[in-house]
Amino acid sequence: MSGNKDNSAPVTHRTRLERLLRDRELRKFNRNNFNPTEELSDGVKEAELFANDSVTKETETHGPLHEDTSLEEVNVCERPRRPKQRLLVVANSLPVSAIRKGQDSWKLEISVDGLVNPLLGVKEFEARWIGWAGVNVPDEIGQKALSTALAEKKCIPVFLDEHIVHQYYNGYCNNVLWPLFHYLGLPQEDRLPTTRSFQSQFDAYKKANQMFADVVNRHYEEGDVVWCHDYHLMFLPKCLKEYNSKMKVGWFLHTPFPSSEIHRMLPSRSELLRSVLAADLIGFHTYDYARHFVSACTRILGLEGTPEGVEDQGKLTRVAAFPIGIDSDRFIRALELPQVQDHIKELKDKFSGRKVMLGVDRLDMIKGIPRKILAFEEFLEENPEWRDKVVLLQIAVPSRTHVPEHQKLTSQVHKIVTRINGRFGTLTAVPIHHLDRTLDFHALCALYAVTDVALVTSLRDGMNLVSYEFVACQTSKKGVLILSEFAGAAQSLGAGAILVNPWNITEVASSISYALNMPADERENRHNHNFRHVTTHTSQEWAATFVSELNDTIVEAQLRTRQVLPLLPIHDAVERYLQSNNRLLILGFNATLTEPVDSLGRRSGQIREMEPRLHPGLKEPLKKLCDDQMTTIVVLSGSDRTILDENFGGYNMWLAAENGMSLRLTTGEWMTTMPENLNMDWVDSVKHVFEYFTERTPRAYYELRETSLVWNYKYADVEFGRLQARDMLQHLWTGPISNAAVDVVQGGRSVEVRAVGITKGAAIDRILRQIVHNQGMRTPIDYVLCVGHFLAKDEDIYTFFEPEHPSESPGIVRTKSVPKVPYGGSRAQYHRQKQRSLSTLEGNTAGSAGWRPIVSDRVSEHEGSSILDLKRENYFSCAVSRKQSIARYLLGTSDDVVALLKQMADSSSLT
């Protein structure tokens, strides 16, 4: 826009909240401002794709499956419509079931699937379904014919053979993941042969997920959004990202996610978590499930949990709650249909004079049907006046009838119902009507409409939309909802429902009594509260919100990626190394020259990790580099002397321990470089605090060093350790160190208290000065490689060598002095100044006392200031495993450091 910039509208929304609010307003605009004729036409076309003779009446109640709406810019009427973004919905099962009629003929029917209705309501996107068709199609002719038939319904099949289905779906999904996620645990001793097949089932699970990924990759187009669903496809995000790291991938779980203590029982726990974390956005029905997932990643994988999600080496995977809803308008409209009204009249006549209680559940172990019926029996016992005035209608939809546990459950429910009906029934009426079958949509809506009290008493449920459907159909009756606190719906409808613990039969019985005797005004208030939620938080809004958040997450990831360091150009670094005359390599130790952390699922905190060890692949390259007369190596670490001696005593190099406070050439003795008159009076009081928190934090420990104390909790419980560290910091700042000249440095799992000004960057000038004096250098250092996994406080080492100008002329001597910085000054500003002189030893201090020289003879000013002749292209600062750093470049792990040093050593030996 032309004109005054201050008055012009921003072109893009800068914050995630602004972008999401904009998308939400546009969705509302599109719903309220559409062309009815155009919408109806497009909707009918889409409906025809999914309709067939056997389900015509069912699809009529859905309404238009896809309306021709799209996200427009603010001025919708004046801008041309943008093409719809494609949405690839990947689920275990397609929304249609296929029945083979001949060699190349198939009949398709809409499946009864909880995902179908919400996802068909995503109007802003062009949806494609990818999933298993539910049948085994071994021949190529049948596969081609089925693919063609499904393409008309915008579905893409994944063909799984019977063996894979048995091992992947019936085995790992239903026998391992589903019970565990519902807190039923893994198969016990009585099913030991099953537990022995865990690995083969998991292998089939991974293979099936890879087959899904292959199909997605074949049909993926740039810009598509891929939305993976449920525990069947936990491995899919990783497979997709391996195909294309830029693919937009979201994953949503429709069951509960258990606490970390339950999830850690899973043999493949770490592999599954890391596979899911490959997604850009992970969604759950409730905040509790999201919190459990983040906790599992923290406790099992040792990753950092944040309010936004899970962070792993700079990559953030967003984790959020997206409560699903229903198409409430579909149920409200259905109540006006003649066939539904006929059902309502029939039910009212049949149960005239009696209060109707309703339970609609899948016949499943987690639905709590036996306890619900026993609670109803206790209610009848305690309230004899209600025995001929109330009836319980229990609809138990058969599921997994071939599984022995479900057959046993069916028999148990029948016995309980028979006993109670025999006890309280009469010749003309029984208290419980139990049906082992499904009801069609119209009959179900009528049943909801005449119900006075709905009983949803799941022992564990991802969401349970029966409660939503009941509320949507209660516009006239305004019945009461009794809802299990272990159902996800309790997070959304808990304020208007009566929440119960389904394991407490007495509590459920008393809640039934309260519901039946509830005053009309309270009943109406409760219903109105829940009805507002059900009609505003619809399934369509749920799906649109998730996809909108996913798109926005990609935008944020791209912004973060621009801030991520580029990878070190190893070839360029090695070439510059070979062309230089005097090289200086400054290397960190921990997480730089040590072996990478074991990522195969083993717990941290093992004794073998207590003492860091040099990476075995570095022994030969380091020896070659140390023997090179033109190369000086300095290992600069926060570790103490003994650790560096044990690992590097056999090499010809410089060792700088405790952040450079102790220094030695491996052929000489240790020297101290500490400042004179350094005030360490605070040590005893901080030590007492560290001892106290060590005693109350199992597996934590502290180290007393020359100029610092370090409290480490990397072997302790992660979450407990962080709480203790937070408590410790509050105690330190308000007590022992409130007036002390100290810095508090927080590591990943450590707290360090050190004297002010003790950093690696502050020490490097003194270290270099001693190296120059010892080696009598006359050739300027013209190549510097600085590599390390340093704390943010110590990253001033990277800026120490940074040339003043991008193209500094060779031979220019930097001799500017560095002024003293008082305690109250900005230490970050001080260390980032561009003056780099080796002759300013006394000026490089944080207090009034100057640094004590570490040798009796001072290096001359000329010698110290001329030793650096460093051009910008010959300086390589590189952070290891830290994507956010002030270094120039990035190396992923210590294995990459090994590769770099090995290439340097090999190239140097050839020349």
Short mmCIF file of C-alpha atoms in Angstrom, two decimals, residues 385-734:
data_model
loop_
_atom_site.label_atom_id
_atom_site.label_comp_id
_atom_site.label_asym_id
_atom_site.label_seq_id
_atom_site.Cartn_x
_atom_site.Cartn_y
_atom_site.Cartn_z
CA GLU A 385 -40.63 -46.05 45.57
CA TRP A 386 -38.94 -45.76 42.16
CA ARG A 387 -39.06 -49.46 41.23
CA ASP A 388 -42.13 -49.22 39.04
CA LYS A 389 -41.48 -45.65 37.92
CA VAL A 390 -38.13 -45.93 36.14
CA VAL A 391 -36.67 -48.03 33.35
CA LEU A 392 -33.08 -48.40 32.16
CA LEU A 393 -32.60 -48.87 28.42
CA GLN A 394 -29.09 -50.21 27.77
CA ILE A 395 -27.93 -50.40 24.15
CA ALA A 396 -24.76 -52.50 23.94
CA VAL A 397 -23.26 -52.36 20.44
CA PRO A 398 -21.33 -55.60 19.76
CA SER A 399 -17.62 -55.21 19.05
CA ARG A 400 -14.76 -57.67 18.66
CA THR A 401 -17.10 -60.58 19.21
CA HIS A 402 -14.32 -63.05 18.36
CA VAL A 403 -12.19 -61.99 21.34
CA PRO A 404 -12.66 -64.30 24.39
CA GLU A 405 -12.64 -61.40 26.87
CA HIS A 406 -15.55 -59.74 25.08
CA GLN A 407 -17.49 -62.99 24.92
CA LYS A 408 -16.99 -63.35 28.66
CA LEU A 409 -18.14 -59.74 29.19
CA THR A 410 -21.30 -60.35 27.14
CA SER A 411 -22.18 -63.39 29.21
CA GLN A 412 -21.54 -61.48 32.45
CA VAL A 413 -23.80 -58.57 31.44
CA HIS A 414 -26.61 -60.93 30.44
CA LYS A 415 -26.45 -62.73 33.78
CA ILE A 416 -26.59 -59.47 35.76
CA VAL A 417 -29.53 -58.13 33.71
CA THR A 418 -31.44 -61.41 34.05
CA ARG A 419 -30.89 -61.47 37.82
CA ILE A 420 -32.01 -57.87 38.35
CA ASN A 421 -35.07 -58.23 36.10
CA GLY A 422 -36.02 -61.39 37.93
CA ARG A 423 -35.63 -59.63 41.26
CA PHE A 424 -37.46 -56.34 40.54
CA GLY A 425 -39.54 -57.12 37.43
CA THR A 426 -43.24 -57.88 37.17
CA LEU A 427 -45.34 -59.82 34.68
CA THR A 428 -45.93 -56.66 32.67
CA ALA A 429 -42.73 -54.67 33.11
CA VAL A 430 -39.01 -55.13 33.77
CA PRO A 431 -36.59 -52.44 35.07
CA ILE A 432 -33.88 -53.09 32.46
CA HIS A 433 -34.25 -53.37 28.69
CA HIS A 434 -30.97 -54.62 27.23
CA LEU A 435 -30.23 -54.77 23.50
CA ASP A 436 -27.12 -56.35 21.97
CA ARG A 437 -27.31 -54.50 18.66
CA THR A 438 -26.96 -51.15 16.98
CA LEU A 439 -29.84 -48.75 16.37
CA ASP A 440 -30.31 -46.80 13.17
CA PHE A 441 -29.79 -43.06 13.30
CA HIS A 442 -33.45 -42.09 13.45
CA ALA A 443 -34.31 -44.56 16.21
CA LEU A 444 -31.29 -43.39 18.22
CA CYS A 445 -32.29 -39.72 17.94
CA ALA A 446 -35.79 -40.57 19.12
CA LEU A 447 -34.39 -42.52 22.05
CA TYR A 448 -32.19 -39.58 23.04
CA ALA A 449 -35.18 -37.24 22.84
CA VAL A 450 -37.39 -39.21 25.28
CA THR A 451 -34.62 -39.91 27.80
CA ASP A 452 -34.76 -38.28 31.24
CA VAL A 453 -31.32 -39.35 32.47
CA ALA A 454 -28.36 -40.49 30.34
CA LEU A 455 -25.75 -42.69 31.98
CA VAL A 456 -22.24 -42.48 30.49
CA THR A 457 -20.05 -44.33 32.97
CA SER A 458 -16.97 -45.31 31.01
CA LEU A 459 -14.05 -46.57 33.04
CA ARG A 460 -11.76 -44.83 30.53
CA ASP A 461 -12.69 -43.07 27.30
CA GLY A 462 -10.91 -40.83 24.85
CA MET A 463 -13.92 -38.51 24.51
CA ASN A 464 -17.30 -40.35 24.27
CA LEU A 465 -19.59 -38.45 21.93
CA VAL A 466 -22.75 -40.21 23.14
CA SER A 467 -22.93 -37.49 25.78
CA TYR A 468 -22.79 -34.81 23.05
CA GLU A 469 -25.47 -36.53 20.98
CA PHE A 470 -27.75 -36.80 24.01
CA VAL A 471 -27.39 -33.08 24.81
CA ALA A 472 -28.08 -32.10 21.18
CA CYS A 473 -31.38 -34.03 21.20
CA GLN A 474 -32.64 -32.66 24.53
CA THR A 475 -33.95 -29.25 23.41
CA SER A 476 -37.44 -29.97 24.75
CA LYS A 477 -36.95 -32.51 27.55
CA LYS A 478 -33.75 -31.01 29.04
CA GLY A 479 -32.69 -34.27 30.62
CA VAL A 480 -29.80 -34.84 33.01
CA LEU A 481 -26.41 -36.23 31.99
CA ILE A 482 -24.51 -38.44 34.44
CA LEU A 483 -20.95 -38.55 33.15
CA SER A 484 -17.85 -40.47 34.15
CA GLU A 485 -14.95 -38.27 35.21
CA PHE A 486 -12.68 -40.65 33.28
CA ALA A 487 -14.28 -39.80 29.93
CA GLY A 488 -12.68 -37.04 27.91
CA ALA A 489 -16.09 -35.37 27.59
CA ALA A 490 -15.94 -34.60 31.31
CA GLN A 491 -13.43 -31.84 30.49
CA SER A 492 -15.98 -30.19 28.19
CA LEU A 493 -19.41 -31.04 29.67
CA GLY A 494 -18.44 -31.46 33.31
CA ALA A 495 -19.99 -28.17 34.44
CA GLY A 496 -23.47 -29.13 33.26
CA ALA A 497 -23.30 -32.86 33.96
CA ILE A 498 -23.20 -34.83 37.19
CA LEU A 499 -19.66 -36.18 37.34
CA VAL A 500 -19.17 -39.59 38.94
CA ASN A 501 -16.44 -42.09 39.64
CA PRO A 502 -17.72 -45.15 37.73
CA TRP A 503 -15.74 -47.47 40.01
CA ASN A 504 -17.80 -46.25 42.99
CA ILE A 505 -21.13 -48.00 42.57
CA THR A 506 -22.66 -46.30 45.61
CA GLU A 507 -21.76 -42.86 44.24
CA VAL A 508 -23.34 -43.65 40.87
CA ALA A 509 -26.50 -44.94 42.58
CA SER A 510 -26.88 -41.77 44.63
CA SER A 511 -26.26 -39.67 41.50
CA ILE A 512 -29.12 -41.47 39.77
CA SER A 513 -31.39 -40.55 42.68
CA TYR A 514 -30.23 -36.92 42.55
CA ALA A 515 -30.78 -36.73 38.79
CA LEU A 516 -34.31 -38.14 38.95
CA ASN A 517 -35.29 -35.72 41.72
CA MET A 518 -33.49 -32.66 40.30
CA PRO A 519 -35.57 -29.45 40.25
CA ALA A 520 -36.67 -28.28 36.81
CA ASP A 521 -34.78 -24.96 36.94
CA GLU A 522 -31.47 -26.65 37.81
CA ARG A 523 -32.04 -29.25 35.11
CA GLU A 524 -32.64 -26.48 32.56
CA ASN A 525 -29.56 -24.49 33.62
CA ARG A 526 -27.34 -27.56 33.35
CA HIS A 527 -28.72 -28.46 29.95
CA ASN A 528 -28.41 -24.92 28.56
CA HIS A 529 -24.77 -24.75 29.59
CA ASN A 530 -23.91 -28.01 27.85
CA PHE A 531 -26.09 -27.25 24.83
CA ARG A 532 -24.17 -24.02 24.15
CA HIS A 533 -20.92 -25.97 24.19
CA VAL A 534 -22.18 -28.78 21.93
CA THR A 535 -23.61 -26.41 19.33
CA THR A 536 -20.56 -24.12 19.16
CA HIS A 537 -17.71 -26.64 19.51
CA THR A 538 -18.76 -28.75 16.56
CA SER A 539 -16.87 -31.44 14.73
CA GLN A 540 -16.38 -29.15 11.78
CA GLU A 541 -14.88 -26.46 13.98
CA TRP A 542 -12.62 -29.08 15.58
CA ALA A 543 -11.23 -30.23 12.25
CA ALA A 544 -10.87 -26.72 10.83
CA THR A 545 -9.11 -25.52 13.99
CA PHE A 546 -6.62 -28.39 13.93
CA VAL A 547 -5.70 -27.84 10.28
CA SER A 548 -5.48 -24.10 10.83
CA GLU A 549 -3.14 -24.65 13.80
CA LEU A 550 -1.07 -27.07 11.73
CA ASN A 551 -0.65 -24.54 8.94
CA ASP A 552 0.30 -21.91 11.47
CA THR A 553 2.75 -24.24 13.18
CA ILE A 554 4.51 -24.67 9.85
CA VAL A 555 4.79 -20.88 9.53
CA GLU A 556 6.35 -20.64 12.98
CA ALA A 557 8.70 -23.52 12.23
CA GLN A 558 9.87 -21.75 9.09
CA LEU A 559 10.53 -18.60 11.10
CA ARG A 560 12.52 -20.60 13.63
CA THR A 561 14.42 -22.38 10.86
CA ARG A 562 15.68 -19.04 9.58
CA GLN A 563 17.28 -18.51 13.00
CA VAL A 564 18.82 -21.96 13.13
CA LEU A 565 22.53 -22.10 12.43
CA PRO A 566 23.66 -23.41 9.06
CA LEU A 567 25.62 -26.65 9.05
CA LEU A 568 29.37 -26.33 9.12
CA PRO A 569 30.81 -26.41 5.57
CA ILE A 570 33.29 -29.16 6.39
CA HIS A 571 34.98 -29.11 2.98
CA ASP A 572 35.60 -25.38 3.22
CA ALA A 573 36.82 -25.66 6.83
CA VAL A 574 39.32 -28.37 5.87
CA GLU A 575 40.54 -26.47 2.78
CA ARG A 576 41.16 -23.32 4.80
CA TYR A 577 42.91 -25.42 7.42
CA LEU A 578 45.32 -26.85 4.86
CA GLN A 579 46.09 -23.42 3.37
CA SER A 580 46.92 -21.80 6.73
CA ASN A 581 50.34 -21.59 8.42
CA ASN A 582 49.51 -21.49 12.13
CA ARG A 583 46.28 -23.16 13.29
CA LEU A 584 44.49 -23.02 16.61
CA LEU A 585 41.79 -25.60 17.44
CA ILE A 586 39.74 -24.88 20.58
CA LEU A 587 37.56 -27.84 21.47
CA GLY A 588 34.98 -28.35 24.19
CA PHE A 589 34.75 -31.73 25.88
CA ASN A 590 31.32 -32.79 27.11
CA ALA A 591 28.90 -33.55 24.23
CA THR A 592 31.68 -32.54 21.81
CA LEU A 593 34.51 -35.05 22.16
CA THR A 594 32.51 -37.64 24.13
CA GLU A 595 30.30 -40.41 22.80
CA PRO A 596 26.71 -39.38 21.88
CA VAL A 597 23.98 -40.00 24.42
CA ASP A 598 22.42 -43.43 23.99
CA SER A 599 19.10 -42.94 22.20
CA LEU A 600 17.98 -46.58 22.09
CA GLY A 601 15.63 -46.28 25.00
CA ARG A 602 17.98 -46.90 27.91
CA ARG A 603 17.44 -44.75 30.94
CA SER A 604 19.93 -42.05 31.77
CA GLY A 605 21.63 -42.14 35.12
CA GLN A 606 23.82 -45.18 34.61
CA ILE A 607 27.17 -45.50 36.36
CA ARG A 608 28.94 -45.71 33.01
CA GLU A 609 27.88 -42.11 32.35
CA MET A 610 29.25 -40.72 35.60
CA GLU A 611 32.70 -40.14 34.08
CA PRO A 612 32.69 -38.73 30.54
CA ARG A 613 34.98 -40.60 28.17
CA LEU A 614 36.70 -39.54 24.97
CA HIS A 615 34.95 -40.76 21.83
CA PRO A 616 36.88 -43.85 20.68
CA GLY A 617 36.80 -42.61 17.10
CA LEU A 618 38.83 -39.54 18.05
CA LYS A 619 41.93 -41.20 19.43
CA GLU A 620 43.79 -41.59 16.14
CA PRO A 621 42.72 -38.24 14.54
CA LEU A 622 43.64 -36.32 17.70
CA LYS A 623 47.09 -37.89 17.80
CA LYS A 624 47.76 -36.92 14.18
CA LEU A 625 46.62 -33.35 14.75
CA CYS A 626 48.63 -32.99 17.96
CA ASP A 627 51.77 -34.18 16.20
CA ASP A 628 51.37 -31.49 13.53
CA GLN A 629 53.86 -28.68 14.34
CA MET A 630 51.60 -26.11 12.69
CA THR A 631 48.57 -26.98 14.84
CA THR A 632 47.86 -26.09 18.48
CA ILE A 633 44.94 -27.83 20.21
CA VAL A 634 43.27 -26.56 23.37
CA VAL A 635 40.60 -28.62 25.15
CA LEU A 636 38.61 -26.05 27.14
CA SER A 637 36.09 -27.58 29.54
CA GLY A 638 34.16 -26.94 32.71
CA SER A 639 35.25 -30.36 34.00
CA ASP A 640 37.93 -30.66 36.67
CA ARG A 641 41.60 -31.49 36.12
CA THR A 642 41.44 -35.21 36.82
CA ILE A 643 38.85 -35.86 34.11
CA LEU A 644 40.89 -34.03 31.47
CA ASP A 645 44.08 -35.77 32.62
CA GLU A 646 42.47 -39.20 32.33
CA ASN A 647 41.23 -38.57 28.80
CA PHE A 648 43.99 -36.45 27.25
CA GLY A 649 47.12 -37.15 29.26
CA GLY A 650 48.70 -39.03 26.36
CA TYR A 651 48.32 -36.24 23.78
CA ASN A 652 50.52 -33.24 23.10
CA MET A 653 47.94 -30.49 23.68
CA TRP A 654 46.83 -27.79 26.07
CA LEU A 655 44.21 -28.58 28.72
CA ALA A 656 42.11 -25.81 30.26
CA ALA A 657 39.99 -27.14 33.15
CA GLU A 658 37.21 -25.46 35.10
CA ASN A 659 36.43 -22.92 32.40
CA GLY A 660 40.09 -22.02 31.94
CA MET A 661 40.94 -21.41 35.59
CA SER A 662 43.47 -24.24 35.50
CA LEU A 663 45.83 -24.69 32.58
CA ARG A 664 48.65 -26.96 31.53
CA LEU A 665 50.49 -28.36 28.56
CA THR A 666 50.22 -32.13 28.85
CA THR A 667 54.02 -32.30 29.19
CA GLY A 668 54.03 -29.81 32.08
CA GLU A 669 52.32 -29.08 35.40
CA TRP A 670 48.97 -27.52 36.16
CA MET A 671 48.97 -23.75 36.66
CA THR A 672 46.24 -21.52 38.03
CA THR A 673 44.94 -18.50 36.14
CA MET A 674 42.58 -17.27 38.83
CA PRO A 675 42.37 -13.53 39.52
CA GLU A 676 44.23 -12.13 42.52
CA ASN A 677 42.17 -11.27 45.60
CA LEU A 678 39.26 -13.32 44.26
CA ASN A 679 36.49 -13.23 46.86
CA MET A 680 35.29 -16.78 47.58
CA ASP A 681 33.60 -16.12 50.94
CA TRP A 682 30.27 -17.27 49.51
CA VAL A 683 31.42 -20.87 48.97
CA ASP A 684 30.54 -22.29 52.40
CA SER A 685 27.00 -20.91 52.48
CA VAL A 686 26.27 -22.12 48.91
CA LYS A 687 27.78 -25.50 49.75
CA HIS A 688 25.36 -25.94 52.65
CA VAL A 689 22.45 -25.22 50.31
CA PHE A 690 23.76 -27.70 47.74
CA GLU A 691 24.19 -30.37 50.42
CA TYR A 692 20.62 -29.88 51.59
CA PHE A 693 19.13 -30.22 48.11
CA THR A 694 21.37 -33.20 47.34
CA GLU A 695 19.96 -35.00 50.39
CA ARG A 696 16.36 -34.40 49.36
CA THR A 697 16.88 -35.17 45.64
CA PRO A 698 17.74 -38.82 44.99
CA ARG A 699 20.65 -39.35 42.56
CA ALA A 700 21.62 -35.67 42.54
CA TYR A 701 25.16 -34.68 43.48
CA TYR A 702 27.35 -31.59 43.68
CA GLU A 703 30.96 -30.80 42.81
CA LEU A 704 33.26 -28.33 44.54
CA ARG A 705 35.67 -26.72 42.07
CA GLU A 706 38.33 -24.01 42.28
CA THR A 707 36.06 -21.08 41.46
CA SER A 708 32.58 -22.61 41.38
CA LEU A 709 30.14 -25.13 42.79
CA VAL A 710 27.98 -27.26 40.52
CA TRP A 711 24.77 -29.03 41.57
CA ASN A 712 23.87 -31.72 39.02
CA TYR A 713 20.56 -33.58 38.75
CA LYS A 714 20.96 -35.28 35.36
CA TYR A 715 20.58 -38.72 36.97
CA ALA A 716 17.58 -37.72 39.11
CA ASP A 717 13.92 -37.79 38.08
CA VAL A 718 13.71 -35.03 35.47
CA GLU A 719 10.56 -33.27 36.63
CA PHE A 720 11.39 -33.58 40.33
CA GLY A 721 14.92 -32.35 39.67
CA ARG A 722 13.62 -29.26 37.87
CA LEU A 723 11.27 -28.46 40.74
CA GLN A 724 14.11 -28.81 43.21
CA ALA A 725 16.39 -26.64 41.06
CA ARG A 726 13.71 -23.94 40.93
CA ASP A 727 13.31 -24.09 44.71
CA MET A 728 17.09 -23.93 45.13
CA LEU A 729 17.44 -20.87 42.91
CA GLN A 730 14.79 -19.00 44.87
CA HIS A 731 16.58 -19.85 48.09
CA LEU A 732 19.98 -18.81 46.74
CA TRP A 733 18.87 -15.47 45.36
CA THR A 734 17.07 -14.46 48.53
#
